[in-house]
Amino acid sequence: MEAKSLYLQGKTPEARARLAELVDHLPQYHEAEIWLARIEVERGDEALAERRLAGLLAYDSQDPRLLYLMAVVRSDQGRLQEAITYLGKAAAFEEELARVHLDLGRLYHRFALRDKALGELERTLTLLPPESPMREPVRSLIARLHGEE
């Protein structure tokens, strides 16, 4: 948390040092390594970021954060076809994330938090691909909630 706070305060060198220390002492702490990779990508240290991300992807090839960061690295390297491939894999998580917002909207509705429910359902529609069979039921639910006004 300290390293994330430093990063968010714009103290990137301090955050990087703290994260590197964490990774050295706790190599299994992948979250620290993801943040370290994020800093390396931002700093334009493509080779180091690429190696780190390749190792992380070998451990978890479906993490959309890693896929996105690798896409940025590939794009910065001019390897645009590979960047597109990584972005496509990361985008596949949209529908999964949409389900999270749908469930959150349903729970807000159960607790009579109508505006929050509507916000989550609208976000669900934004994330769903146009061809998703979930789109129409979500639209119907939104219309029903608007009818409760």
mmCIF file of N, CA and C in Angstrom:
data_model
loop_
_atom_site.group_PDB
_atom_site.id
_atom_site.type_symbol
_atom_site.label_atom_id
_atom_site.label_comp_id
_atom_site.label_asym_id
_atom_site.label_seq_id
_atom_site.Cartn_x
_atom_site.Cartn_y
_atom_site.Cartn_z
ATOM 1 N N MET A 1 0.824 -1.193 0.000
ATOM 2 C CA MET A 1 0.000 0.000 0.000
ATOM 3 C C MET A 1 0.869 1.259 0.000
ATOM 4 N N GLU A 2 1.968 1.198 0.720
ATOM 5 C CA GLU A 2 2.851 2.356 0.766
ATOM 6 C C GLU A 2 3.360 2.693 -0.642
ATOM 7 N N ALA A 3 3.768 1.682 -1.377
ATOM 8 C CA ALA A 3 4.289 1.904 -2.729
ATOM 9 C C ALA A 3 3.208 2.459 -3.647
ATOM 10 N N LYS A 4 1.996 1.929 -3.548
ATOM 11 C CA LYS A 4 0.890 2.443 -4.370
ATOM 12 C C LYS A 4 0.610 3.902 -4.021
ATOM 13 N N SER A 5 0.629 4.212 -2.733
ATOM 14 C CA SER A 5 0.399 5.594 -2.301
ATOM 15 C C SER A 5 1.475 6.525 -2.859
ATOM 16 N N LEU A 6 2.717 6.083 -2.779
ATOM 17 C CA LEU A 6 3.809 6.888 -3.332
ATOM 18 C C LEU A 6 3.608 7.112 -4.830
ATOM 19 N N TYR A 7 3.225 6.065 -5.529
ATOM 20 C CA TYR A 7 3.000 6.163 -6.970
ATOM 21 C C TYR A 7 1.891 7.167 -7.267
ATOM 22 N N LEU A 8 0.778 7.052 -6.549
ATOM 23 C CA LEU A 8 -0.362 7.933 -6.785
ATOM 24 C C LEU A 8 -0.074 9.378 -6.396
ATOM 25 N N GLN A 9 0.912 9.583 -5.531
ATOM 26 C CA GLN A 9 1.333 10.934 -5.161
ATOM 27 C C GLN A 9 2.351 11.504 -6.145
ATOM 28 N N GLY A 10 2.682 10.720 -7.164
ATOM 29 C CA GLY A 10 3.640 11.180 -8.154
ATOM 30 C C GLY A 10 5.089 10.969 -7.743
ATOM 31 N N LYS A 11 5.295 10.203 -6.699
ATOM 32 C CA LYS A 11 6.652 9.915 -6.225
ATOM 33 C C LYS A 11 7.103 8.579 -6.810
ATOM 34 N N THR A 12 7.199 8.571 -8.130
ATOM 35 C CA THR A 12 7.480 7.332 -8.855
ATOM 36 C C THR A 12 8.815 6.696 -8.485
ATOM 37 N N PRO A 13 9.913 7.448 -8.368
ATOM 38 C CA PRO A 13 11.175 6.794 -8.007
ATOM 39 C C PRO A 13 11.097 6.089 -6.640
ATOM 40 N N GLU A 14 10.443 6.732 -5.674
ATOM 41 C CA GLU A 14 10.300 6.121 -4.354
ATOM 42 C C GLU A 14 9.418 4.877 -4.431
ATOM 43 N N ALA A 15 8.338 4.977 -5.189
ATOM 44 C CA ALA A 15 7.438 3.836 -5.358
ATOM 45 C C ALA A 15 8.173 2.680 -6.024
ATOM 46 N N ARG A 16 8.935 3.007 -7.056
ATOM 47 C CA ARG A 16 9.687 1.971 -7.777
ATOM 48 C C ARG A 16 10.672 1.261 -6.843
ATOM 49 N N ALA A 17 11.365 2.031 -6.026
ATOM 50 C CA ALA A 17 12.340 1.450 -5.097
ATOM 51 C C ALA A 17 11.640 0.535 -4.090
ATOM 52 N N ARG A 18 10.521 0.981 -3.572
ATOM 53 C CA ARG A 18 9.788 0.171 -2.585
ATOM 54 C C ARG A 18 9.256 -1.105 -3.233
ATOM 55 N N LEU A 19 8.720 -0.999 -4.436
ATOM 56 C CA LEU A 19 8.201 -2.166 -5.150
ATOM 57 C C LEU A 19 9.314 -3.148 -5.492
ATOM 58 N N ALA A 20 10.453 -2.634 -5.929
ATOM 59 C CA ALA A 20 11.590 -3.505 -6.247
ATOM 60 C C ALA A 20 12.049 -4.253 -5.001
ATOM 61 N N GLU A 21 12.051 -3.574 -3.877
ATOM 62 C CA GLU A 21 12.416 -4.219 -2.614
ATOM 63 C C GLU A 21 11.417 -5.326 -2.262
ATOM 64 N N LEU A 22 10.140 -5.033 -2.432
ATOM 65 C CA LEU A 22 9.104 -6.039 -2.167
ATOM 66 C C LEU A 22 9.268 -7.260 -3.063
ATOM 67 N N VAL A 23 9.503 -7.019 -4.342
ATOM 68 C CA VAL A 23 9.651 -8.119 -5.304
ATOM 69 C C VAL A 23 10.890 -8.948 -4.984
ATOM 70 N N ASP A 24 11.965 -8.282 -4.566
ATOM 71 C CA ASP A 24 13.183 -9.014 -4.193
ATOM 72 C C ASP A 24 12.952 -9.914 -2.983
ATOM 73 N N HIS A 25 12.224 -9.395 -1.994
ATOM 74 C CA HIS A 25 12.014 -10.158 -0.749
ATOM 75 C C HIS A 25 10.839 -11.131 -0.832
ATOM 76 N N LEU A 26 9.855 -10.799 -1.653
ATOM 77 C CA LEU A 26 8.657 -11.646 -1.789
ATOM 78 C C LEU A 26 8.342 -11.853 -3.272
ATOM 79 N N PRO A 27 9.094 -12.689 -3.965
ATOM 80 C CA PRO A 27 8.887 -12.858 -5.407
ATOM 81 C C PRO A 27 7.483 -13.370 -5.768
ATOM 82 N N GLN A 28 6.798 -13.983 -4.829
ATOM 83 C CA GLN A 28 5.461 -14.493 -5.101
ATOM 84 C C GLN A 28 4.401 -13.388 -5.002
ATOM 85 N N TYR A 29 4.799 -12.191 -4.591
ATOM 86 C CA TYR A 29 3.858 -11.078 -4.461
ATOM 87 C C TYR A 29 3.686 -10.413 -5.827
ATOM 88 N N HIS A 30 2.842 -11.001 -6.624
ATOM 89 C CA HIS A 30 2.674 -10.593 -8.022
ATOM 90 C C HIS A 30 2.057 -9.205 -8.161
ATOM 91 N N GLU A 31 1.244 -8.810 -7.224
ATOM 92 C CA GLU A 31 0.632 -7.483 -7.303
ATOM 93 C C GLU A 31 1.702 -6.396 -7.308
ATOM 94 N N ALA A 32 2.730 -6.555 -6.473
ATOM 95 C CA ALA A 32 3.829 -5.589 -6.453
ATOM 96 C C ALA A 32 4.551 -5.588 -7.788
ATOM 97 N N GLU A 33 4.715 -6.757 -8.358
ATOM 98 C CA GLU A 33 5.413 -6.855 -9.637
ATOM 99 C C GLU A 33 4.591 -6.224 -10.769
ATOM 100 N N ILE A 34 3.264 -6.336 -10.686
ATOM 101 C CA ILE A 34 2.401 -5.697 -11.687
ATOM 102 C C ILE A 34 2.561 -4.180 -11.618
ATOM 103 N N TRP A 35 2.576 -3.635 -10.406
ATOM 104 C CA TRP A 35 2.764 -2.193 -10.259
ATOM 105 C C TRP A 35 4.151 -1.766 -10.736
ATOM 106 N N LEU A 36 5.127 -2.591 -10.487
ATOM 107 C CA LEU A 36 6.479 -2.299 -10.956
ATOM 108 C C LEU A 36 6.512 -2.300 -12.489
ATOM 109 N N ALA A 37 5.852 -3.255 -13.094
ATOM 110 C CA ALA A 37 5.771 -3.299 -14.557
ATOM 111 C C ALA A 37 5.068 -2.054 -15.091
ATOM 112 N N ARG A 38 4.027 -1.627 -14.403
ATOM 113 C CA ARG A 38 3.295 -0.414 -14.820
ATOM 114 C C ARG A 38 4.247 0.788 -14.840
ATOM 115 N N ILE A 39 5.064 0.903 -13.817
ATOM 116 C CA ILE A 39 6.024 2.010 -13.757
ATOM 117 C C ILE A 39 7.044 1.883 -14.881
ATOM 118 N N GLU A 40 7.522 0.690 -15.133
ATOM 119 C CA GLU A 40 8.504 0.478 -16.205
ATOM 120 C C GLU A 40 7.912 0.840 -17.569
ATOM 121 N N VAL A 41 6.653 0.496 -17.775
ATOM 122 C CA VAL A 41 5.990 0.847 -19.034
ATOM 123 C C VAL A 41 5.905 2.366 -19.158
ATOM 124 N N GLU A 42 5.481 3.026 -18.091
ATOM 125 C CA GLU A 42 5.366 4.490 -18.106
ATOM 126 C C GLU A 42 6.698 5.168 -18.378
ATOM 127 N N ARG A 43 7.746 4.615 -17.811
ATOM 128 C CA ARG A 43 9.085 5.205 -17.970
ATOM 129 C C ARG A 43 9.703 4.891 -19.324
ATOM 130 N N GLY A 44 9.035 4.043 -20.113
ATOM 131 C CA GLY A 44 9.556 3.689 -21.424
ATOM 132 C C GLY A 44 10.652 2.647 -21.382
ATOM 133 N N ASP A 45 10.781 1.947 -20.279
ATOM 134 C CA ASP A 45 11.779 0.892 -20.152
ATOM 135 C C ASP A 45 11.175 -0.400 -20.704
ATOM 136 N N GLU A 46 11.063 -0.425 -22.034
ATOM 137 C CA GLU A 46 10.353 -1.507 -22.718
ATOM 138 C C GLU A 46 10.967 -2.879 -22.476
ATOM 139 N N ALA A 47 12.270 -2.978 -22.536
ATOM 140 C CA ALA A 47 12.924 -4.283 -22.401
ATOM 141 C C ALA A 47 12.686 -4.884 -21.020
ATOM 142 N N LEU A 48 12.847 -4.068 -19.997
ATOM 143 C CA LEU A 48 12.634 -4.555 -18.636
ATOM 144 C C LEU A 48 11.156 -4.889 -18.413
ATOM 145 N N ALA A 49 10.269 -4.011 -18.866
ATOM 146 C CA ALA A 49 8.830 -4.252 -18.724
ATOM 147 C C ALA A 49 8.423 -5.516 -19.475
ATOM 148 N N GLU A 50 8.968 -5.693 -20.671
ATOM 149 C CA GLU A 50 8.635 -6.875 -21.470
ATOM 150 C C GLU A 50 9.041 -8.161 -20.752
ATOM 151 N N ARG A 51 10.241 -8.190 -20.209
ATOM 152 C CA ARG A 51 10.697 -9.383 -19.475
ATOM 153 C C ARG A 51 9.819 -9.653 -18.255
ATOM 154 N N ARG A 52 9.531 -8.603 -17.520
ATOM 155 C CA ARG A 52 8.718 -8.758 -16.309
ATOM 156 C C ARG A 52 7.310 -9.241 -16.680
ATOM 157 N N LEU A 53 6.721 -8.620 -17.685
ATOM 158 C CA LEU A 53 5.363 -8.994 -18.097
ATOM 159 C C LEU A 53 5.319 -10.406 -18.662
ATOM 160 N N ALA A 54 6.348 -10.796 -19.399
ATOM 161 C CA ALA A 54 6.394 -12.162 -19.932
ATOM 162 C C ALA A 54 6.389 -13.178 -18.789
ATOM 163 N N GLY A 55 7.149 -12.887 -17.737
ATOM 164 C CA GLY A 55 7.165 -13.770 -16.572
ATOM 165 C C GLY A 55 5.824 -13.812 -15.867
ATOM 166 N N LEU A 56 5.205 -12.662 -15.711
ATOM 167 C CA LEU A 56 3.894 -12.606 -15.061
ATOM 168 C C LEU A 56 2.826 -13.303 -15.906
ATOM 169 N N LEU A 57 2.894 -13.115 -17.221
ATOM 170 C CA LEU A 57 1.919 -13.773 -18.104
ATOM 171 C C LEU A 57 2.117 -15.283 -18.129
ATOM 172 N N ALA A 58 3.342 -15.734 -17.911
ATOM 173 C CA ALA A 58 3.581 -17.180 -17.829
ATOM 174 C C ALA A 58 2.877 -17.755 -16.608
ATOM 175 N N TYR A 59 2.756 -16.939 -15.576
ATOM 176 C CA TYR A 59 2.080 -17.358 -14.350
ATOM 177 C C TYR A 59 0.566 -17.221 -14.482
ATOM 178 N N ASP A 60 0.110 -16.123 -15.110
ATOM 179 C CA ASP A 60 -1.331 -15.865 -15.262
ATOM 180 C C ASP A 60 -1.577 -15.214 -16.618
ATOM 181 N N SER A 61 -1.807 -16.038 -17.611
ATOM 182 C CA SER A 61 -1.930 -15.551 -18.989
ATOM 183 C C SER A 61 -3.271 -14.891 -19.279
ATOM 184 N N GLN A 62 -4.172 -14.854 -18.307
ATOM 185 C CA GLN A 62 -5.494 -14.287 -18.543
ATOM 186 C C GLN A 62 -5.767 -13.013 -17.752
ATOM 187 N N ASP A 63 -4.764 -12.459 -17.097
ATOM 188 C CA ASP A 63 -4.963 -11.233 -16.319
ATOM 189 C C ASP A 63 -5.063 -10.054 -17.292
ATOM 190 N N PRO A 64 -6.227 -9.402 -17.366
ATOM 191 C CA PRO A 64 -6.388 -8.319 -18.347
ATOM 192 C C PRO A 64 -5.443 -7.150 -18.106
ATOM 193 N N ARG A 65 -5.017 -6.930 -16.870
ATOM 194 C CA ARG A 65 -4.062 -5.850 -16.602
ATOM 195 C C ARG A 65 -2.731 -6.139 -17.273
ATOM 196 N N LEU A 66 -2.292 -7.388 -17.168
ATOM 197 C CA LEU A 66 -1.029 -7.786 -17.789
ATOM 198 C C LEU A 66 -1.129 -7.747 -19.298
ATOM 199 N N LEU A 67 -2.250 -8.230 -19.816
ATOM 200 C CA LEU A 67 -2.457 -8.228 -21.268
ATOM 201 C C LEU A 67 -2.432 -6.797 -21.807
ATOM 202 N N TYR A 68 -3.074 -5.890 -21.080
ATOM 203 C CA TYR A 68 -3.082 -4.496 -21.506
ATOM 204 C C TYR A 68 -1.676 -3.899 -21.480
ATOM 205 N N LEU A 69 -0.952 -4.123 -20.387
ATOM 206 C CA LEU A 69 0.402 -3.572 -20.296
ATOM 207 C C LEU A 69 1.315 -4.123 -21.383
ATOM 208 N N MET A 70 1.171 -5.411 -21.693
ATOM 209 C CA MET A 70 1.990 -5.984 -22.758
ATOM 210 C C MET A 70 1.594 -5.369 -24.107
ATOM 211 N N ALA A 71 0.319 -5.084 -24.277
ATOM 212 C CA ALA A 71 -0.119 -4.417 -25.513
ATOM 213 C C ALA A 71 0.530 -3.043 -25.642
ATOM 214 N N VAL A 72 0.629 -2.324 -24.544
ATOM 215 C CA VAL A 72 1.280 -1.005 -24.564
ATOM 216 C C VAL A 72 2.749 -1.155 -24.950
ATOM 217 N N VAL A 73 3.415 -2.139 -24.363
ATOM 218 C CA VAL A 73 4.827 -2.388 -24.690
ATOM 219 C C VAL A 73 4.969 -2.710 -26.181
ATOM 220 N N ARG A 74 4.137 -3.620 -26.669
ATOM 221 C CA ARG A 74 4.207 -4.002 -28.087
ATOM 222 C C ARG A 74 3.933 -2.801 -28.997
ATOM 223 N N SER A 75 2.980 -1.991 -28.621
ATOM 224 C CA SER A 75 2.673 -0.801 -29.412
ATOM 225 C C SER A 75 3.857 0.161 -29.421
ATOM 226 N N ASP A 76 4.458 0.370 -28.248
ATOM 227 C CA ASP A 76 5.634 1.244 -28.158
ATOM 228 C C ASP A 76 6.799 0.705 -28.988
ATOM 229 N N GLN A 77 6.863 -0.608 -29.130
ATOM 230 C CA GLN A 77 7.920 -1.235 -29.926
ATOM 231 C C GLN A 77 7.585 -1.227 -31.416
ATOM 232 N N GLY A 78 6.412 -0.755 -31.764
ATOM 233 C CA GLY A 78 5.990 -0.748 -33.161
ATOM 234 C C GLY A 78 5.469 -2.091 -33.636
ATOM 235 N N ARG A 79 5.239 -3.002 -32.721
ATOM 236 C CA ARG A 79 4.734 -4.341 -33.055
ATOM 237 C C ARG A 79 3.211 -4.315 -32.901
ATOM 238 N N LEU A 80 2.585 -3.602 -33.824
ATOM 239 C CA LEU A 80 1.170 -3.281 -33.685
ATOM 240 C C LEU A 80 0.247 -4.483 -33.793
ATOM 241 N N GLN A 81 0.572 -5.441 -34.627
ATOM 242 C CA GLN A 81 -0.279 -6.631 -34.741
ATOM 243 C C GLN A 81 -0.316 -7.387 -33.413
ATOM 244 N N GLU A 82 0.839 -7.490 -32.770
ATOM 245 C CA GLU A 82 0.884 -8.151 -31.462
ATOM 246 C C GLU A 82 0.123 -7.324 -30.422
ATOM 247 N N ALA A 83 0.229 -5.999 -30.504
ATOM 248 C CA ALA A 83 -0.511 -5.135 -29.575
ATOM 249 C C ALA A 83 -2.010 -5.376 -29.730
ATOM 250 N N ILE A 84 -2.461 -5.484 -30.960
ATOM 251 C CA ILE A 84 -3.881 -5.752 -31.223
ATOM 252 C C ILE A 84 -4.296 -7.091 -30.627
ATOM 253 N N THR A 85 -3.442 -8.088 -30.770
ATOM 254 C CA THR A 85 -3.744 -9.409 -30.210
ATOM 255 C C THR A 85 -3.893 -9.332 -28.701
ATOM 256 N N TYR A 86 -2.968 -8.667 -28.036
ATOM 257 C CA TYR A 86 -3.051 -8.542 -26.577
ATOM 258 C C TYR A 86 -4.277 -7.734 -26.153
ATOM 259 N N LEU A 87 -4.558 -6.656 -26.872
ATOM 260 C CA LEU A 87 -5.740 -5.856 -26.535
ATOM 261 C C LEU A 87 -7.023 -6.650 -26.748
ATOM 262 N N GLY A 88 -7.049 -7.458 -27.799
ATOM 263 C CA GLY A 88 -8.223 -8.306 -28.043
ATOM 264 C C GLY A 88 -8.452 -9.287 -26.906
ATOM 265 N N LYS A 89 -7.373 -9.859 -26.406
ATOM 266 C CA LYS A 89 -7.494 -10.790 -25.276
ATOM 267 C C LYS A 89 -7.981 -10.060 -24.028
ATOM 268 N N ALA A 90 -7.469 -8.857 -23.793
ATOM 269 C CA ALA A 90 -7.891 -8.081 -22.623
ATOM 270 C C ALA A 90 -9.356 -7.668 -22.746
ATOM 271 N N ALA A 91 -9.768 -7.300 -23.957
ATOM 272 C CA ALA A 91 -11.150 -6.862 -24.179
ATOM 273 C C ALA A 91 -12.152 -7.990 -23.952
ATOM 274 N N ALA A 92 -11.707 -9.222 -24.064
ATOM 275 C CA ALA A 92 -12.608 -10.356 -23.858
ATOM 276 C C ALA A 92 -13.165 -10.385 -22.438
ATOM 277 N N PHE A 93 -12.559 -9.636 -21.540
ATOM 278 C CA PHE A 93 -13.019 -9.609 -20.152
ATOM 279 C C PHE A 93 -14.149 -8.609 -19.933
ATOM 280 N N GLU A 94 -14.500 -7.844 -20.973
ATOM 281 C CA GLU A 94 -15.576 -6.874 -20.836
ATOM 282 C C GLU A 94 -16.884 -7.519 -20.395
ATOM 283 N N GLU A 95 -17.248 -8.614 -21.036
ATOM 284 C CA GLU A 95 -18.523 -9.245 -20.705
ATOM 285 C C GLU A 95 -18.502 -9.790 -19.277
ATOM 286 N N GLU A 96 -17.368 -10.300 -18.859
ATOM 287 C CA GLU A 96 -17.247 -10.787 -17.486
ATOM 288 C C GLU A 96 -17.403 -9.627 -16.501
ATOM 289 N N LEU A 97 -16.768 -8.514 -16.816
ATOM 290 C CA LEU A 97 -16.885 -7.335 -15.978
ATOM 291 C C LEU A 97 -18.311 -6.788 -16.009
ATOM 292 N N ALA A 98 -18.963 -6.888 -17.154
ATOM 293 C CA ALA A 98 -20.353 -6.451 -17.262
ATOM 294 C C ALA A 98 -21.237 -7.236 -16.292
ATOM 295 N N ARG A 99 -20.963 -8.510 -16.136
ATOM 296 C CA ARG A 99 -21.738 -9.335 -15.197
ATOM 297 C C ARG A 99 -21.551 -8.858 -13.762
ATOM 298 N N VAL A 100 -20.371 -8.373 -13.441
ATOM 299 C CA VAL A 100 -20.122 -7.830 -12.110
ATOM 300 C C VAL A 100 -21.030 -6.624 -11.876
ATOM 301 N N HIS A 101 -21.093 -5.723 -12.850
ATOM 302 C CA HIS A 101 -21.928 -4.532 -12.719
ATOM 303 C C HIS A 101 -23.415 -4.887 -12.708
ATOM 304 N N LEU A 102 -23.793 -5.892 -13.460
ATOM 305 C CA LEU A 102 -25.181 -6.346 -13.452
ATOM 306 C C LEU A 102 -25.576 -6.844 -12.057
ATOM 307 N N ASP A 103 -24.752 -7.691 -11.475
ATOM 308 C CA ASP A 103 -25.044 -8.204 -10.133
ATOM 309 C C ASP A 103 -25.049 -7.087 -9.096
ATOM 310 N N LEU A 104 -24.131 -6.146 -9.245
ATOM 311 C CA LEU A 104 -24.098 -5.012 -8.331
ATOM 312 C C LEU A 104 -25.379 -4.185 -8.466
ATOM 313 N N GLY A 105 -25.816 -3.977 -9.694
ATOM 314 C CA GLY A 105 -27.068 -3.260 -9.925
ATOM 315 C C GLY A 105 -28.257 -3.976 -9.309
ATOM 316 N N ARG A 106 -28.293 -5.285 -9.444
ATOM 317 C CA ARG A 106 -29.388 -6.066 -8.844
ATOM 318 C C ARG A 106 -29.393 -5.922 -7.328
ATOM 319 N N LEU A 107 -28.207 -5.978 -6.722
ATOM 320 C CA LEU A 107 -28.132 -5.849 -5.261
ATOM 321 C C LEU A 107 -28.536 -4.449 -4.811
ATOM 322 N N TYR A 108 -28.087 -3.440 -5.529
ATOM 323 C CA TYR A 108 -28.520 -2.078 -5.191
ATOM 324 C C TYR A 108 -30.043 -1.978 -5.272
ATOM 325 N N HIS A 109 -30.629 -2.578 -6.281
ATOM 326 C CA HIS A 109 -32.084 -2.557 -6.428
ATOM 327 C C HIS A 109 -32.755 -3.238 -5.242
ATOM 328 N N ARG A 110 -32.213 -4.348 -4.802
ATOM 329 C CA ARG A 110 -32.790 -5.059 -3.643
ATOM 330 C C ARG A 110 -32.764 -4.199 -2.393
ATOM 331 N N PHE A 111 -31.785 -3.303 -2.300
ATOM 332 C CA PHE A 111 -31.691 -2.415 -1.142
ATOM 333 C C PHE A 111 -32.328 -1.047 -1.417
ATOM 334 N N ALA A 112 -33.143 -0.997 -2.461
ATOM 335 C CA ALA A 112 -33.888 0.218 -2.832
ATOM 336 C C ALA A 112 -32.973 1.407 -3.130
ATOM 337 N N LEU A 113 -31.810 1.136 -3.669
ATOM 338 C CA LEU A 113 -30.885 2.189 -4.095
ATOM 339 C C LEU A 113 -31.010 2.327 -5.611
ATOM 340 N N ARG A 114 -32.151 2.847 -6.025
ATOM 341 C CA ARG A 114 -32.536 2.881 -7.431
ATOM 342 C C ARG A 114 -31.518 3.594 -8.316
ATOM 343 N N ASP A 115 -31.065 4.767 -7.910
ATOM 344 C CA ASP A 115 -30.129 5.518 -8.749
ATOM 345 C C ASP A 115 -28.803 4.777 -8.920
ATOM 346 N N LYS A 116 -28.329 4.178 -7.835
ATOM 347 C CA LYS A 116 -27.095 3.398 -7.940
ATOM 348 C C LYS A 116 -27.320 2.178 -8.829
ATOM 349 N N ALA A 117 -28.475 1.549 -8.687
ATOM 350 C CA ALA A 117 -28.798 0.383 -9.517
ATOM 351 C C ALA A 117 -28.816 0.774 -10.989
ATOM 352 N N LEU A 118 -29.463 1.876 -11.298
ATOM 353 C CA LEU A 118 -29.515 2.336 -12.693
ATOM 354 C C LEU A 118 -28.123 2.639 -13.233
ATOM 355 N N GLY A 119 -27.287 3.267 -12.413
ATOM 356 C CA GLY A 119 -25.920 3.568 -12.847
ATOM 357 C C GLY A 119 -25.146 2.305 -13.196
ATOM 358 N N GLU A 120 -25.268 1.285 -12.362
ATOM 359 C CA GLU A 120 -24.571 0.023 -12.621
ATOM 360 C C GLU A 120 -25.127 -0.683 -13.851
ATOM 361 N N LEU A 121 -26.432 -0.626 -14.032
ATOM 362 C CA LEU A 121 -27.032 -1.268 -15.201
ATOM 363 C C LEU A 121 -26.639 -0.553 -16.490
ATOM 364 N N GLU A 122 -26.554 0.770 -16.435
ATOM 365 C CA GLU A 122 -26.089 1.530 -17.606
ATOM 366 C C GLU A 122 -24.640 1.164 -17.929
ATOM 367 N N ARG A 123 -23.834 1.019 -16.892
ATOM 368 C CA ARG A 123 -22.439 0.615 -17.093
ATOM 369 C C ARG A 123 -22.382 -0.782 -17.702
ATOM 370 N N THR A 124 -23.290 -1.645 -17.272
ATOM 371 C CA THR A 124 -23.370 -2.999 -17.828
ATOM 372 C C THR A 124 -23.578 -2.928 -19.329
ATOM 373 N N LEU A 125 -24.530 -2.104 -19.762
ATOM 374 C CA LEU A 125 -24.797 -1.967 -21.206
ATOM 375 C C LEU A 125 -23.578 -1.453 -21.955
ATOM 376 N N THR A 126 -22.864 -0.539 -21.352
ATOM 377 C CA THR A 126 -21.668 0.014 -21.996
ATOM 378 C C THR A 126 -20.617 -1.060 -22.237
ATOM 379 N N LEU A 127 -20.498 -1.988 -21.300
ATOM 380 C CA LEU A 127 -19.461 -3.012 -21.395
ATOM 381 C C LEU A 127 -19.854 -4.198 -22.275
ATOM 382 N N LEU A 128 -21.132 -4.425 -22.426
ATOM 383 C CA LEU A 128 -21.564 -5.588 -23.199
ATOM 384 C C LEU A 128 -21.313 -5.405 -24.691
ATOM 385 N N PRO A 129 -20.820 -6.436 -25.356
ATOM 386 C CA PRO A 129 -20.679 -6.352 -26.809
ATOM 387 C C PRO A 129 -22.064 -6.237 -27.461
ATOM 388 N N PRO A 130 -22.144 -5.605 -28.617
ATOM 389 C CA PRO A 130 -23.444 -5.397 -29.272
ATOM 390 C C PRO A 130 -24.224 -6.686 -29.505
ATOM 391 N N GLU A 131 -23.537 -7.791 -29.727
ATOM 392 C CA GLU A 131 -24.220 -9.048 -30.044
ATOM 393 C C GLU A 131 -24.570 -9.873 -28.809
ATOM 394 N N SER A 132 -24.295 -9.344 -27.613
ATOM 395 C CA SER A 132 -24.525 -10.108 -26.388
ATOM 396 C C SER A 132 -26.014 -10.369 -26.159
ATOM 397 N N PRO A 133 -26.372 -11.593 -25.812
ATOM 398 C CA PRO A 133 -27.770 -11.898 -25.510
ATOM 399 C C PRO A 133 -28.239 -11.257 -24.198
ATOM 400 N N MET A 134 -27.303 -10.718 -23.426
ATOM 401 C CA MET A 134 -27.671 -10.065 -22.165
ATOM 402 C C MET A 134 -28.190 -8.650 -22.367
ATOM 403 N N ARG A 135 -27.939 -8.049 -23.528
ATOM 404 C CA ARG A 135 -28.287 -6.645 -23.741
ATOM 405 C C ARG A 135 -29.787 -6.376 -23.572
ATOM 406 N N GLU A 136 -30.618 -7.188 -24.187
ATOM 407 C CA GLU A 136 -32.051 -6.921 -24.134
ATOM 408 C C GLU A 136 -32.627 -7.066 -22.726
ATOM 409 N N PRO A 137 -32.288 -8.126 -21.979
ATOM 410 C CA PRO A 137 -32.787 -8.206 -20.598
ATOM 411 C C PRO A 137 -32.322 -7.030 -19.726
ATOM 412 N N VAL A 138 -31.094 -6.562 -19.943
ATOM 413 C CA VAL A 138 -30.597 -5.421 -19.165
ATOM 414 C C VAL A 138 -31.367 -4.165 -19.547
ATOM 415 N N ARG A 139 -31.598 -3.963 -20.830
ATOM 416 C CA ARG A 139 -32.402 -2.807 -21.272
ATOM 417 C C ARG A 139 -33.800 -2.849 -20.652
ATOM 418 N N SER A 140 -34.384 -4.038 -20.643
ATOM 419 C CA SER A 140 -35.719 -4.207 -20.072
ATOM 420 C C SER A 140 -35.720 -3.868 -18.578
ATOM 421 N N LEU A 141 -34.709 -4.308 -17.877
ATOM 422 C CA LEU A 141 -34.598 -4.014 -16.447
ATOM 423 C C LEU A 141 -34.446 -2.516 -16.212
ATOM 424 N N ILE A 142 -33.648 -1.859 -17.039
ATOM 425 C CA ILE A 142 -33.474 -0.404 -16.925
ATOM 426 C C ILE A 142 -34.804 0.301 -17.158
ATOM 427 N N ALA A 143 -35.537 -0.125 -18.179
ATOM 428 C CA ALA A 143 -36.841 0.486 -18.475
ATOM 429 C C ALA A 143 -37.801 0.303 -17.304
ATOM 430 N N ARG A 144 -37.756 -0.886 -16.708
ATOM 431 C CA ARG A 144 -38.624 -1.151 -15.560
ATOM 432 C C ARG A 144 -38.279 -0.237 -14.385
ATOM 433 N N LEU A 145 -36.989 -0.043 -14.145
ATOM 434 C CA LEU A 145 -36.569 0.840 -13.056
ATOM 435 C C LEU A 145 -36.942 2.296 -13.333
ATOM 436 N N HIS A 146 -36.850 2.702 -14.602
ATOM 437 C CA HIS A 146 -37.276 4.057 -14.953
ATOM 438 C C HIS A 146 -38.784 4.210 -14.748
ATOM 439 N N GLY A 147 -39.544 3.119 -14.926
ATOM 440 C CA GLY A 147 -40.988 3.141 -14.715
ATOM 441 C C GLY A 147 -41.369 3.282 -13.257
ATOM 442 N N GLU A 148 -40.429 3.025 -12.350
ATOM 443 C CA GLU A 148 -40.709 3.142 -10.917
ATOM 444 C C GLU A 148 -40.598 4.582 -10.424
ATOM 445 N N GLU A 149 -40.228 5.482 -11.316
ATOM 446 C CA GLU A 149 -40.060 6.887 -10.912
ATOM 447 C C GLU A 149 -41.380 7.504 -10.516
#
